[in-house]
PDB file of C-alpha atoms and ligand atoms in Angstrom:
ATOM      1  CA  MET M 633     -79.636  24.893  88.028  1.00  0.00           C
ATOM      2  CA  MET M 634     -76.586  26.237  88.677  1.00  0.00           C
ATOM      3  CA  ALA M 635     -76.644  29.438  91.041  1.00  0.00           C
ATOM      4  CA  ILE M 636     -73.496  30.712  89.164  1.00  0.00           C
ATOM      5  CA  LYS M 637     -71.832  30.430  86.080  1.00  0.00           C
ATOM      6  CA  ILE M 638     -68.121  28.619  86.888  1.00  0.00           C
ATOM      7  CA  PRO M 639     -65.458  29.944  84.164  1.00  0.00           C
ATOM      8  CA  PRO M 640     -63.766  26.338  82.921  1.00  0.00           C
ATOM      9  CA  GLU M 641     -60.536  28.166  82.443  1.00  0.00           C
ATOM     10  CA  HIS M 642     -60.946  29.098  86.660  1.00  0.00           C
ATOM     11  CA  PRO M 643     -57.802  27.472  88.500  1.00  0.00           C
ATOM     12  CA  ARG M 644     -60.283  25.866  91.029  1.00  0.00           C
ATOM     13  CA  ALA M 645     -63.197  25.500  88.490  1.00  0.00           C
ATOM     14  CA  GLU M 646     -63.808  21.522  89.516  1.00  0.00           C
ATOM     15  CA  SER M 647     -63.692  22.548  93.494  1.00  0.00           C
ATOM     16  CA  LEU M 648     -66.446  25.042  92.537  1.00  0.00           C
ATOM     17  CA  ARG M 649     -68.679  22.833  90.786  1.00  0.00           C
ATOM     18  CA  ILE M 650     -68.459  20.724  93.435  1.00  0.00           C
ATOM     19  CA  ARG M 651     -69.495  23.489  95.780  1.00  0.00           C
ATOM     20  CA  GLU M 652     -72.255  24.768  93.502  1.00  0.00           C
ATOM     21  CA  LYS M 653     -73.926  21.660  93.187  1.00  0.00           C
ATOM     22  CA  LEU M 654     -74.060  21.295  97.192  1.00  0.00           C
ATOM     23  CA  VAL M 655     -75.726  24.512  97.240  1.00  0.00           C
ATOM     24  CA  GLU M 656     -78.391  23.796  94.598  1.00  0.00           C
ATOM     25  CA  HIS M 657     -78.975  20.795  96.138  1.00  0.00           C
ATOM     26  CA  HIS M 658     -79.090  22.577  99.636  1.00  0.00           C
ATOM     27  CA  HIS M 659     -81.670  24.659  98.189  1.00  0.00           C
ATOM     28  CA  ASN M 660     -83.664  21.613  96.729  1.00  0.00           C
ATOM     29  CA  GLY M 661     -83.405  20.241 100.148  1.00  0.00           C
ATOM     30  CA  VAL M 662     -81.651  17.135  99.869  1.00  0.00           C
ATOM     31  CA  VAL M 663     -78.223  18.546 101.549  1.00  0.00           C
ATOM     32  CA  ALA M 664     -78.703  19.511 105.586  1.00  0.00           C
ATOM     33  CA  THR M 665     -77.044  22.931 106.017  1.00  0.00           C
ATOM     34  CA  ALA M 666     -74.403  20.986 108.479  1.00  0.00           C
ATOM     35  CA  GLY M 667     -73.628  19.185 105.196  1.00  0.00           C
ATOM     36  CA  LEU M 668     -72.264  22.510 103.700  1.00  0.00           C
ATOM     37  CA  ILE M 669     -70.031  22.822 106.684  1.00  0.00           C
ATOM     38  CA  ALA M 670     -69.170  19.183 106.710  1.00  0.00           C
ATOM     39  CA  HIS M 671     -67.954  19.854 103.067  1.00  0.00           C
ATOM     40  CA  GLY M 672     -65.910  22.736 104.508  1.00  0.00           C
ATOM     41  CA  ARG M 673     -64.105  20.702 106.391  1.00  0.00           C
ATOM     42  CA  GLY M 674     -63.650  17.875 103.587  1.00  0.00           C
ATOM     43  CA  GLU M 675     -62.056  20.689 101.689  1.00  0.00           C
ATOM     44  CA  ALA M 676     -59.652  21.820 103.897  1.00  0.00           C
ATOM     45  CA  PHE M 677     -58.306  17.710 104.095  1.00  0.00           C
ATOM     46  CA  ASP M 678     -58.361  17.606 100.699  1.00  0.00           C
ATOM     47  CA  TYR M 679     -56.109  20.553 100.243  1.00  0.00           C
ATOM     48  CA  MET M 680     -53.314  18.693 103.122  1.00  0.00           C
ATOM     49  CA  LEU M 681     -53.985  15.703 100.796  1.00  0.00           C
ATOM     50  CA  GLY M 682     -53.039  17.324  97.687  1.00  0.00           C
ATOM     51  CA  GLU M 683     -56.557  16.686  95.986  1.00  0.00           C
ATOM     52  CA  LYS M 684     -55.481  13.521  94.938  1.00  0.00           C
ATOM     53  CA  THR M 685     -56.474   9.759  95.538  1.00  0.00           C
ATOM     54  CA  THR M 686     -53.267   8.782  97.438  1.00  0.00           C
ATOM     55  CA  LYS M 687     -51.215   5.402  97.277  1.00  0.00           C
ATOM     56  CA  GLN M 688     -52.780   4.750 100.841  1.00  0.00           C
ATOM     57  CA  ALA M 689     -56.114   5.765  99.286  1.00  0.00           C
ATOM     58  CA  LEU M 690     -55.763   3.422  96.351  1.00  0.00           C
ATOM     59  CA  ASN M 691     -54.816   0.629  99.010  1.00  0.00           C
ATOM     60  CA  ALA M 692     -57.764   0.798 100.956  1.00  0.00           C
ATOM     61  CA  ILE M 693     -60.396   1.320  97.849  1.00  0.00           C
ATOM     62  CA  ASN M 694     -58.691  -2.180  96.979  1.00  0.00           C
ATOM     63  CA  ALA M 695     -59.682  -3.595 100.252  1.00  0.00           C
ATOM     64  CA  ALA M 696     -63.240  -1.909 100.233  1.00  0.00           C
ATOM     65  CA  ALA M 697     -63.831  -3.465  96.739  1.00  0.00           C
ATOM     66  CA  ALA M 698     -62.807  -6.880  97.998  1.00  0.00           C
ATOM     67  CA  THR M 699     -64.799  -6.687 101.328  1.00  0.00           C
ATOM     68  CA  LEU M 700     -67.918  -5.700  99.420  1.00  0.00           C
ATOM     69  CA  LEU M 701     -67.245  -8.927  96.684  1.00  0.00           C
ATOM     70  CA  THR M 702     -66.968 -11.159  99.330  1.00  0.00           C
ATOM     71  CA  ALA M 703     -70.001  -9.816 101.524  1.00  0.00           C
ATOM     72  CA  GLU M 704     -73.165 -11.757 102.109  1.00  0.00           C
ATOM     73  CA  LYS M 705     -75.509  -8.902 102.590  1.00  0.00           C
ATOM     74  CA  ALA M 706     -73.977  -5.305 101.619  1.00  0.00           C
ATOM     75  CA  VAL M 707     -75.353  -1.954 101.950  1.00  0.00           C
ATOM     76  CA  VAL M 708     -74.783   1.319 100.989  1.00  0.00           C
ATOM     77  CA  SER M 709     -75.456   4.022 103.444  1.00  0.00           C
ATOM     78  CA  VAL M 710     -76.435   7.272 101.693  1.00  0.00           C
ATOM     79  CA  ASN M 711     -76.818  10.702 103.598  1.00  0.00           C
ATOM     80  CA  GLY M 712     -77.466  14.401 101.687  1.00  0.00           C
ATOM     81  CA  ASN M 713     -74.171  14.996 100.743  1.00  0.00           C
ATOM     82  CA  THR M 714     -73.643  11.404  99.124  1.00  0.00           C
ATOM     83  CA  ALA M 715     -76.502  11.578  97.228  1.00  0.00           C
ATOM     84  CA  ALA M 716     -76.087  15.066  95.840  1.00  0.00           C
ATOM     85  CA  LEU M 717     -72.546  14.473  94.951  1.00  0.00           C
ATOM     86  CA  ILE M 718     -72.236  10.789  93.824  1.00  0.00           C
ATOM     87  CA  GLY M 719     -75.867   9.979  93.259  1.00  0.00           C
ATOM     88  CA  GLU M 720     -75.260   7.888  89.996  1.00  0.00           C
ATOM     89  CA  GLU M 721     -71.854   6.119  91.117  1.00  0.00           C
ATOM     90  CA  ILE M 722     -73.697   4.665  94.206  1.00  0.00           C
ATOM     91  CA  VAL M 723     -76.175   3.051  92.021  1.00  0.00           C
ATOM     92  CA  ARG M 724     -73.683   1.868  89.563  1.00  0.00           C
ATOM     93  CA  LEU M 725     -71.759   0.810  92.966  1.00  0.00           C
ATOM     94  CA  ALA M 726     -74.650  -0.982  94.032  1.00  0.00           C
ATOM     95  CA  ASN M 727     -75.719  -2.670  90.941  1.00  0.00           C
ATOM     96  CA  VAL M 728     -72.088  -4.441  90.869  1.00  0.00           C
ATOM     97  CA  THR M 729     -71.874  -5.485  93.647  1.00  0.00           C
ATOM     98  CA  LYS M 730     -75.298  -6.146  94.230  1.00  0.00           C
ATOM     99  CA  ALA M 731     -75.505  -4.402  97.654  1.00  0.00           C
ATOM    100  CA  LYS M 732     -79.042  -2.751  98.806  1.00  0.00           C
ATOM    101  CA  ILE M 733     -79.199   1.090  99.080  1.00  0.00           C
ATOM    102  CA  GLU M 734     -80.449   2.817 102.418  1.00  0.00           C
ATOM    103  CA  VAL M 735     -80.985   6.220 103.325  1.00  0.00           C
ATOM    104  CA  ASN M 736     -79.892   7.229 106.712  1.00  0.00           C
ATOM    105  CA  LEU M 737     -79.750  10.730 107.871  1.00  0.00           C
ATOM    106  CA  PHE M 738     -78.514  12.743 110.771  1.00  0.00           C
ATOM    107  CA  TYR M 739     -81.021  15.144 109.919  1.00  0.00           C
ATOM    108  CA  ARG M 740     -83.158  12.751 109.605  1.00  0.00           C
ATOM    109  CA  SER M 741     -86.869  14.437 107.824  1.00  0.00           C
ATOM    110  CA  LEU M 742     -89.501  12.475 105.645  1.00  0.00           C
ATOM    111  CA  GLU M 743     -89.313  15.409 103.266  1.00  0.00           C
ATOM    112  CA  ARG M 744     -85.678  15.117 102.766  1.00  0.00           C
ATOM    113  CA  GLU M 745     -85.645  11.120 102.733  1.00  0.00           C
ATOM    114  CA  LEU M 746     -88.116  11.139 100.185  1.00  0.00           C
ATOM    115  CA  LYS M 747     -86.325  13.973  98.239  1.00  0.00           C
ATOM    116  CA  ILE M 748     -82.802  11.635  98.621  1.00  0.00           C
ATOM    117  CA  LYS M 749     -85.004   8.420  97.177  1.00  0.00           C
ATOM    118  CA  GLU M 750     -86.529  10.530  94.447  1.00  0.00           C
ATOM    119  CA  LEU M 751     -83.270  11.714  93.326  1.00  0.00           C
ATOM    120  CA  LEU M 752     -81.839   8.095  93.543  1.00  0.00           C
ATOM    121  CA  GLU M 753     -84.470   6.408  91.726  1.00  0.00           C
ATOM    122  CA  LYS M 754     -84.102   9.190  88.762  1.00  0.00           C
ATOM    123  CA  VAL M 755     -80.259   8.172  88.387  1.00  0.00           C
ATOM    124  CA  GLY M 756     -81.273   4.355  88.464  1.00  0.00           C
ATOM    125  CA  ALA M 757     -81.846   3.094  91.512  1.00  0.00           C
ATOM    126  CA  HIS M 758     -84.889   0.353  91.481  1.00  0.00           C
ATOM    127  CA  GLU M 759     -84.953   0.117  95.347  1.00  0.00           C
ATOM    128  CA  VAL M 760     -84.285   2.548  98.034  1.00  0.00           C
ATOM    129  CA  LEU M 761     -84.648   1.389 101.653  1.00  0.00           C
ATOM    130  CA  GLY M 762     -84.853   3.091 105.137  1.00  0.00           C
ATOM    131  CA  VAL M 763     -87.445   5.879 103.912  1.00  0.00           C
ATOM    132  CA  GLY M 764     -90.174   6.885 106.349  1.00  0.00           C
ATOM    133  CA  GLU M 765     -91.805   3.575 108.366  1.00  0.00           C
ATOM    134  CA  ASP M 766     -89.671   1.115 106.720  1.00  0.00           C
ATOM    135  CA  ALA M 767     -86.435   2.175 108.650  1.00  0.00           C
ATOM    136  CA  SER M 768     -88.306   0.702 111.839  1.00  0.00           C
ATOM    137  CA  ALA M 769     -85.694  -1.073 113.268  1.00  0.00           C
ATOM    138  CA  LYS M 770     -82.978   0.344 115.842  1.00  0.00           C
ATOM    139  CA  ILE M 771     -79.257   0.317 116.205  1.00  0.00           C
ATOM    140  CA  PRO M 772     -78.457  -0.425 120.237  1.00  0.00           C
ATOM    141  CA  GLU M 773     -76.573   2.224 122.077  1.00  0.00           C
ATOM    142  CA  LEU M 774     -77.055   4.956 119.154  1.00  0.00           C
ATOM    143  CA  GLY M 775     -78.607   8.222 120.242  1.00  0.00           C
ATOM    144  CA  SER M 776     -78.725  10.047 117.208  1.00  0.00           C
ATOM    145  CA  GLU M 777     -81.524   9.588 114.574  1.00  0.00           C
ATOM    146  CA  ARG M 778     -78.935   7.689 112.974  1.00  0.00           C
ATOM    147  CA  ARG M 779     -80.076   4.601 114.770  1.00  0.00           C
ATOM    148  CA  ARG M 780     -83.326   4.017 113.045  1.00  0.00           C
ATOM    149  CA  VAL M 781     -82.463   1.797 110.336  1.00  0.00           C
ATOM    150  CA  ASP M 782     -84.396  -0.836 107.958  1.00  0.00           C
ATOM    151  CA  PRO M 783     -84.576  -4.337 108.884  1.00  0.00           C
ATOM    152  CA  ARG M 784     -84.125  -5.712 105.585  1.00  0.00           C
ATOM    153  CA  GLY M 785     -80.664  -3.436 105.063  1.00  0.00           C
ATOM    154  CA  ILE M 786     -78.395  -2.156 107.604  1.00  0.00           C
ATOM    155  CA  LEU M 787     -79.855  -3.995 110.376  1.00  0.00           C
ATOM    156  CA  VAL M 788     -78.849  -7.400 108.692  1.00  0.00           C
ATOM    157  CA  ALA M 789     -75.988  -6.342 106.727  1.00  0.00           C
ATOM    158  CA  ASP M 790     -72.452  -7.778 107.081  1.00  0.00           C
ATOM    159  CA  VAL M 791     -71.021  -4.937 105.424  1.00  0.00           C
ATOM    160  CA  VAL M 792     -71.948  -1.386 105.258  1.00  0.00           C
ATOM    161  CA  LEU M 793     -70.163   1.516 103.236  1.00  0.00           C
ATOM    162  CA  VAL M 794     -70.364   4.901 104.948  1.00  0.00           C
ATOM    163  CA  PRO M 795     -69.242   7.125 102.455  1.00  0.00           C
ATOM    164  CA  LEU M 796     -68.979  10.789 104.325  1.00  0.00           C
ATOM    165  CA  GLU M 797     -70.548  10.675 108.018  1.00  0.00           C
ATOM    166  CA  ASP M 798     -70.495  11.380 111.288  1.00  0.00           C
ATOM    167  CA  GLY M 799     -68.790   9.114 113.910  1.00  0.00           C
ATOM    168  CA  ASP M 800     -71.188   7.843 116.425  1.00  0.00           C
ATOM    169  CA  ARG M 801     -72.818   5.391 114.129  1.00  0.00           C
ATOM    170  CA  THR M 802     -69.829   3.660 112.092  1.00  0.00           C
ATOM    171  CA  GLU M 803     -68.704   2.677 116.150  1.00  0.00           C
ATOM    172  CA  ALA M 804     -72.454   1.332 116.754  1.00  0.00           C
ATOM    173  CA  LEU M 805     -72.036  -0.607 113.488  1.00  0.00           C
ATOM    174  CA  VAL M 806     -68.883  -2.181 114.685  1.00  0.00           C
ATOM    175  CA  LYS M 807     -70.238  -3.240 118.009  1.00  0.00           C
ATOM    176  CA  MET M 808     -72.770  -5.238 116.165  1.00  0.00           C
ATOM    177  CA  GLY M 809     -70.092  -7.178 114.221  1.00  0.00           C
ATOM    178  CA  LYS M 810     -70.435  -5.633 111.142  1.00  0.00           C
ATOM    179  CA  LYS M 811     -67.628  -4.328 108.720  1.00  0.00           C
ATOM    180  CA  VAL M 812     -68.070  -0.605 108.030  1.00  0.00           C
ATOM    181  CA  LEU M 813     -65.853   0.607 104.865  1.00  0.00           C
ATOM    182  CA  ALA M 814     -65.538   4.566 105.247  1.00  0.00           C
ATOM    183  CA  ILE M 815     -64.692   7.373 102.905  1.00  0.00           C
ATOM    184  CA  ASP M 816     -63.647  10.408 104.715  1.00  0.00           C
ATOM    185  CA  LEU M 817     -61.290  12.983 103.868  1.00  0.00           C
ATOM    186  CA  ASN M 818     -60.379  13.356 107.450  1.00  0.00           C
ATOM    187  CA  PRO M 819     -58.052  10.606 108.773  1.00  0.00           C
ATOM    188  CA  LEU M 820     -58.387  11.848 112.717  1.00  0.00           C
ATOM    189  CA  SER M 821     -62.652  11.916 112.679  1.00  0.00           C
ATOM    190  CA  ARG M 822     -64.241   9.045 114.750  1.00  0.00           C
ATOM    191  CA  THR M 823     -65.501   7.300 111.737  1.00  0.00           C
ATOM    192  CA  SER M 824     -61.966   7.366 110.141  1.00  0.00           C
ATOM    193  CA  GLN M 825     -60.682   5.743 113.074  1.00  0.00           C
ATOM    194  CA  LYS M 826     -63.038   3.062 114.154  1.00  0.00           C
ATOM    195  CA  ALA M 827     -64.329   1.769 110.495  1.00  0.00           C
ATOM    196  CA  THR M 828     -63.373  -1.710 109.285  1.00  0.00           C
ATOM    197  CA  VAL M 829     -61.528  -0.130 106.202  1.00  0.00           C
ATOM    198  CA  THR M 830     -61.035   3.353 106.119  1.00  0.00           C
ATOM    199  CA  ILE M 831     -60.460   5.266 102.655  1.00  0.00           C
ATOM    200  CA  ILE M 832     -58.827   8.743 103.032  1.00  0.00           C
ATOM    201  CA  ASP M 833     -60.118  10.422  99.927  1.00  0.00           C
ATOM    202  CA  ASN M 834     -62.783  12.420  98.337  1.00  0.00           C
ATOM    203  CA  VAL M 835     -66.023  10.636  97.814  1.00  0.00           C
ATOM    204  CA  VAL M 836     -66.349  12.163  94.340  1.00  0.00           C
ATOM    205  CA  ARG M 837     -62.850  10.456  93.251  1.00  0.00           C
ATOM    206  CA  ALA M 838     -62.792   7.474  95.728  1.00  0.00           C
ATOM    207  CA  THR M 839     -66.570   6.185  94.701  1.00  0.00           C
ATOM    208  CA  PRO M 840     -66.090   5.830  90.819  1.00  0.00           C
ATOM    209  CA  LYS M 841     -62.393   4.229  91.356  1.00  0.00           C
ATOM    210  CA  LEU M 842     -64.081   2.262  93.677  1.00  0.00           C
ATOM    211  CA  VAL M 843     -66.720   1.004  90.748  1.00  0.00           C
ATOM    212  CA  GLU M 844     -63.428   0.574  88.617  1.00  0.00           C
ATOM    213  CA  ILE M 845     -61.796  -1.435  90.751  1.00  0.00           C
ATOM    214  CA  VAL M 846     -64.762  -4.016  91.708  1.00  0.00           C
ATOM    215  CA  GLY M 847     -65.109  -4.427  87.980  1.00  0.00           C
ATOM    216  CA  LYS M 848     -61.619  -5.544  87.912  1.00  0.00           C
ATOM    217  CA  LEU M 849     -61.772  -7.924  90.759  1.00  0.00           C
ATOM    218  CA  GLU M 850     -65.486  -9.122  90.266  1.00  0.00           C
ATOM    219  CA  GLN M 851     -64.028 -12.736  88.662  1.00  0.00           C
ATOM    220  CA  ASP M 852     -61.012 -13.150  91.098  1.00  0.00           C
ATOM    221  CA  LEU M 853     -62.423 -14.244  94.346  1.00  0.00           C
ATOM    222  CA  LYS M 854     -58.832 -15.523  95.141  1.00  0.00           C
ATOM    223  CA  LYS M 855     -57.410 -12.194  94.575  1.00  0.00           C
ATOM    224  CA  CYS M 856     -59.790 -10.522  97.011  1.00  0.00           C
ATOM    225  CA  ASN M 857     -59.060 -12.561  99.869  1.00  0.00           C
ATOM    226  CA  GLU M 858     -55.182 -11.906  98.752  1.00  0.00           C
ATOM    227  CA  ILE M 859     -56.089  -8.415  99.465  1.00  0.00           C
ATOM    228  CA  LEU M 860     -57.958  -8.889 102.594  1.00  0.00           C
ATOM    229  CA  LEU M 861     -54.941 -10.754 104.224  1.00  0.00           C
ATOM    230  CA  ASN M 862     -52.420  -8.160 103.208  1.00  0.00           C
ATOM    231  CA  PHE M 863     -54.475  -5.084 104.471  1.00  0.00           C
ATOM    232  CA  ASP M 864     -53.776  -3.170 107.906  1.00  0.00           C
ATOM    233  CA  ASN M 865     -56.359  -0.512 108.140  1.00  0.00           C
ATOM    234  CA  LYS M 866     -54.177   0.741 111.223  1.00  0.00           C
ATOM    235  CA  LYS M 867     -51.157   1.034 109.247  1.00  0.00           C
ATOM    236  CA  ASN M 868     -52.700   2.446 106.000  1.00  0.00           C
ATOM    237  CA  LEU M 869     -54.565   5.000 108.079  1.00  0.00           C
ATOM    238  CA  ALA M 870     -51.103   5.867 109.929  1.00  0.00           C
ATOM    239  CA  GLU M 871     -49.646   6.308 106.611  1.00  0.00           C
ATOM    240  CA  SER M 872     -51.829   8.808 105.469  1.00  0.00           C
ATOM    241  CA  ILE M 873     -51.169  10.945 108.556  1.00  0.00           C
ATOM    242  CA  THR M 874     -47.660  10.628 107.643  1.00  0.00           C
ATOM    243  CA  LEU M 875     -48.233  11.639 103.940  1.00  0.00           C
ATOM    244  CA  ILE M 876     -50.237  15.029 105.153  1.00  0.00           C
ATOM    245  CA  LYS M 877     -47.693  15.557 107.795  1.00  0.00           C
ATOM    246  CA  GLY M 878     -44.523  15.077 104.833  1.00  0.00           C
ATOM    247  CA  ARG M 879     -46.615  17.344 102.337  1.00  0.00           C
ATOM    248  CA  LEU M 880     -47.065  19.673 105.470  1.00  0.00           C
ATOM    249  CA  SER M 881     -43.242  19.604 106.036  1.00  0.00           C
ATOM    250  CA  LYS M 882     -42.376  20.523 102.410  1.00  0.00           C
ATOM    251  CA  LEU M 883     -45.299  23.303 102.302  1.00  0.00           C
ATOM    252  CA  ALA M 884     -43.722  24.755 105.004  1.00  0.00           C
ATOM    253  CA  GLU M 885     -40.009  24.735 104.012  1.00  0.00           C
ATOM    254  CA  LYS M 886     -40.932  26.257 100.686  1.00  0.00           C
ATOM    255  CA  GLY M 887     -43.649  28.346 101.938  1.00  0.00           C
ATOM    256  CA  ASN M 888     -45.471  27.945  98.458  1.00  0.00           C
ATOM    257  CA  TYR M 889     -47.493  25.257  96.398  1.00  0.00           C
ATOM    258  CA  LEU M 890     -45.914  21.880  95.767  1.00  0.00           C
ATOM    259  CA  THR M 891     -44.423  21.303  91.896  1.00  0.00           C
ATOM    260  CA  LEU M 892     -45.274  17.759  90.669  1.00  0.00           C
ATOM    261  CA  GLU M 893     -41.233  17.405  90.813  1.00  0.00           C
ATOM    262  CA  ASP M 894     -41.626  18.055  94.818  1.00  0.00           C
ATOM    263  CA  GLU M 895     -44.643  15.590  94.883  1.00  0.00           C
ATOM    264  CA  LYS M 896     -43.296  12.795  93.017  1.00  0.00           C
ATOM    265  CA  HIS M 897     -42.436  10.465  95.528  1.00  0.00           C
ATOM    266  CA  ASP M 898     -45.748  10.992  97.073  1.00  0.00           C
ATOM    267  CA  LEU M 899     -47.810  10.041  93.807  1.00  0.00           C
TER     268      LEU M 899
HETATM  269  O1  PTJ O1718     -77.448  14.608 105.334  1.00  0.00           O
HETATM  270  P1  PTJ O1718     -77.338  14.169 106.842  1.00  0.00           P
HETATM  271  O2  PTJ O1718     -78.644  14.786 107.288  1.00  0.00           O
HETATM  272  O3  PTJ O1718     -77.425  12.569 107.455  1.00  0.00           O
HETATM  273  O4  PTJ O1718     -76.527  14.974 107.629  1.00  0.00           O
HETATM  274  C1  PTJ O1718     -74.772  14.883 106.500  1.00  0.00           C
HETATM  275  C2  PTJ O1718     -73.762  15.417 107.064  1.00  0.00           C
HETATM  276  C3  PTJ O1718     -72.467  15.731 106.622  1.00  0.00           C
HETATM  277  C4  PTJ O1718     -73.905  17.105 107.772  1.00  0.00           C
HETATM  278  C5  PTJ O1718     -73.385  14.545 108.796  1.00  0.00           C
HETATM  279  O5  PTJ O1718     -72.938  13.288 108.783  1.00  0.00           O
HETATM  280  C6  PTJ O1718     -72.122  15.721 109.508  1.00  0.00           C
HETATM  281  O6  PTJ O1718     -72.374  16.479 110.709  1.00  0.00           O
HETATM  282  O7  PTJ O1718     -71.201  14.925 109.638  1.00  0.00           O
HETATM  283  P2  PTJ O1718     -69.641  15.869 109.860  1.00  0.00           P
HETATM  284  O8  PTJ O1718     -69.820  15.289 111.576  1.00  0.00           O
HETATM  285  O9  PTJ O1718     -69.412  16.723 109.908  1.00  0.00           O
HETATM  286  O10 PTJ O1718     -68.789  14.790 109.388  1.00  0.00           O
HETATM  287  C7  PTJ O1718     -68.520  14.667 107.972  1.00  0.00           C
HETATM  288  C8  PTJ O1718     -67.402  13.931 107.312  1.00  0.00           C
HETATM  289  O11 PTJ O1718     -66.822  13.780 106.391  1.00  0.00           O
HETATM  290  C9  PTJ O1718     -66.139  15.190 107.952  1.00  0.00           C
HETATM  291  O12 PTJ O1718     -64.904  14.333 108.747  1.00  0.00           O
HETATM  292  C10 PTJ O1718     -65.345  15.728 106.786  1.00  0.00           C
HETATM  293  O13 PTJ O1718     -64.031  15.742 106.418  1.00  0.00           O
HETATM  294  C11 PTJ O1718     -65.616  14.317 105.763  1.00  0.00           C
HETATM  295  N1  PTJ O1718     -66.079  15.308 104.518  1.00  0.00           N
HETATM  296  C12 PTJ O1718     -66.796  16.392 103.805  1.00  0.00           C
HETATM  297  N2  PTJ O1718     -67.069  16.175 102.490  1.00  0.00           N
HETATM  298  C13 PTJ O1718     -66.281  15.024 102.090  1.00  0.00           C
HETATM  299  C14 PTJ O1718     -65.528  14.589 103.370  1.00  0.00           C
HETATM  300  N3  PTJ O1718     -65.252  12.993 102.960  1.00  0.00           N
HETATM  301  C15 PTJ O1718     -65.356  12.652 101.752  1.00  0.00           C
HETATM  302  N4  PTJ O1718     -65.403  13.023 101.031  1.00  0.00           N
HETATM  303  C16 PTJ O1718     -66.193  14.389 101.100  1.00  0.00           C
HETATM  304  N5  PTJ O1718     -66.490  15.119  99.797  1.00  0.00           N
END
């Protein structure tokens, strides 16, 4: 049940609905308290990006789809925020890419793990790894609770999708030789900087788009390889930062909202 009723005509209705969803799942124990802070940080970057999936994000989504489709053992890592915001899309993505789903929390507790597992099962997940004693392996050189992983999942994966997380684990996973696909609104975060493919976008927009593109590329391995050959993460990331810089410059000139006409070159 939502805590407040959001008028549909409210100019920021969608953003408020997302916020309420997180608050609701914070109350029921899925989202960590720090998850609310993390969301606020994300929202600030989303303002700067214009709250849309940019051309650069779309490039990265294509590369992430191609990586998932050419993976041997892909895993989608789930934390509190992602379970609350995109639980259904995660299950859909895991189904279409034959990836496993693993719960991996920074603020780890068995209670939260079980709640997240239950939420994912409710929206169709058949198997959820990483819960309790199942996370019996450890990622080397990692101090946080995120080091505990499932030996059937993240430990042996060649590709790990980490929608929205703190940065320490991405670096450790890359050091282990894994490809990390990140979705993060902040292009300056350690996760964004260290990932193999970085999607600078909101998980609520990027994940359904990723499912859609996986559906389109599914039968076309040649196209997947072509996408991967032409994708340069550093360059794409730099272009996302340039886009923010450009938008901020335009905003600074105008001192007001940008219209669609102002933004037509960015879209
Ligand atoms: O559920 P747990 O215990 O694993 O904890 C999860 C949080 C998110 C609390 C934990 O991973 C954390 O502290 O993360 P950080 O360090 O705050 O990083 C979160 C990153 O996600 C920041 O770079 C935000 O900009 C970004 N972010 C927040 N909301 C979104 C987002 N990126 C994409 N979509 C969002 N909706």
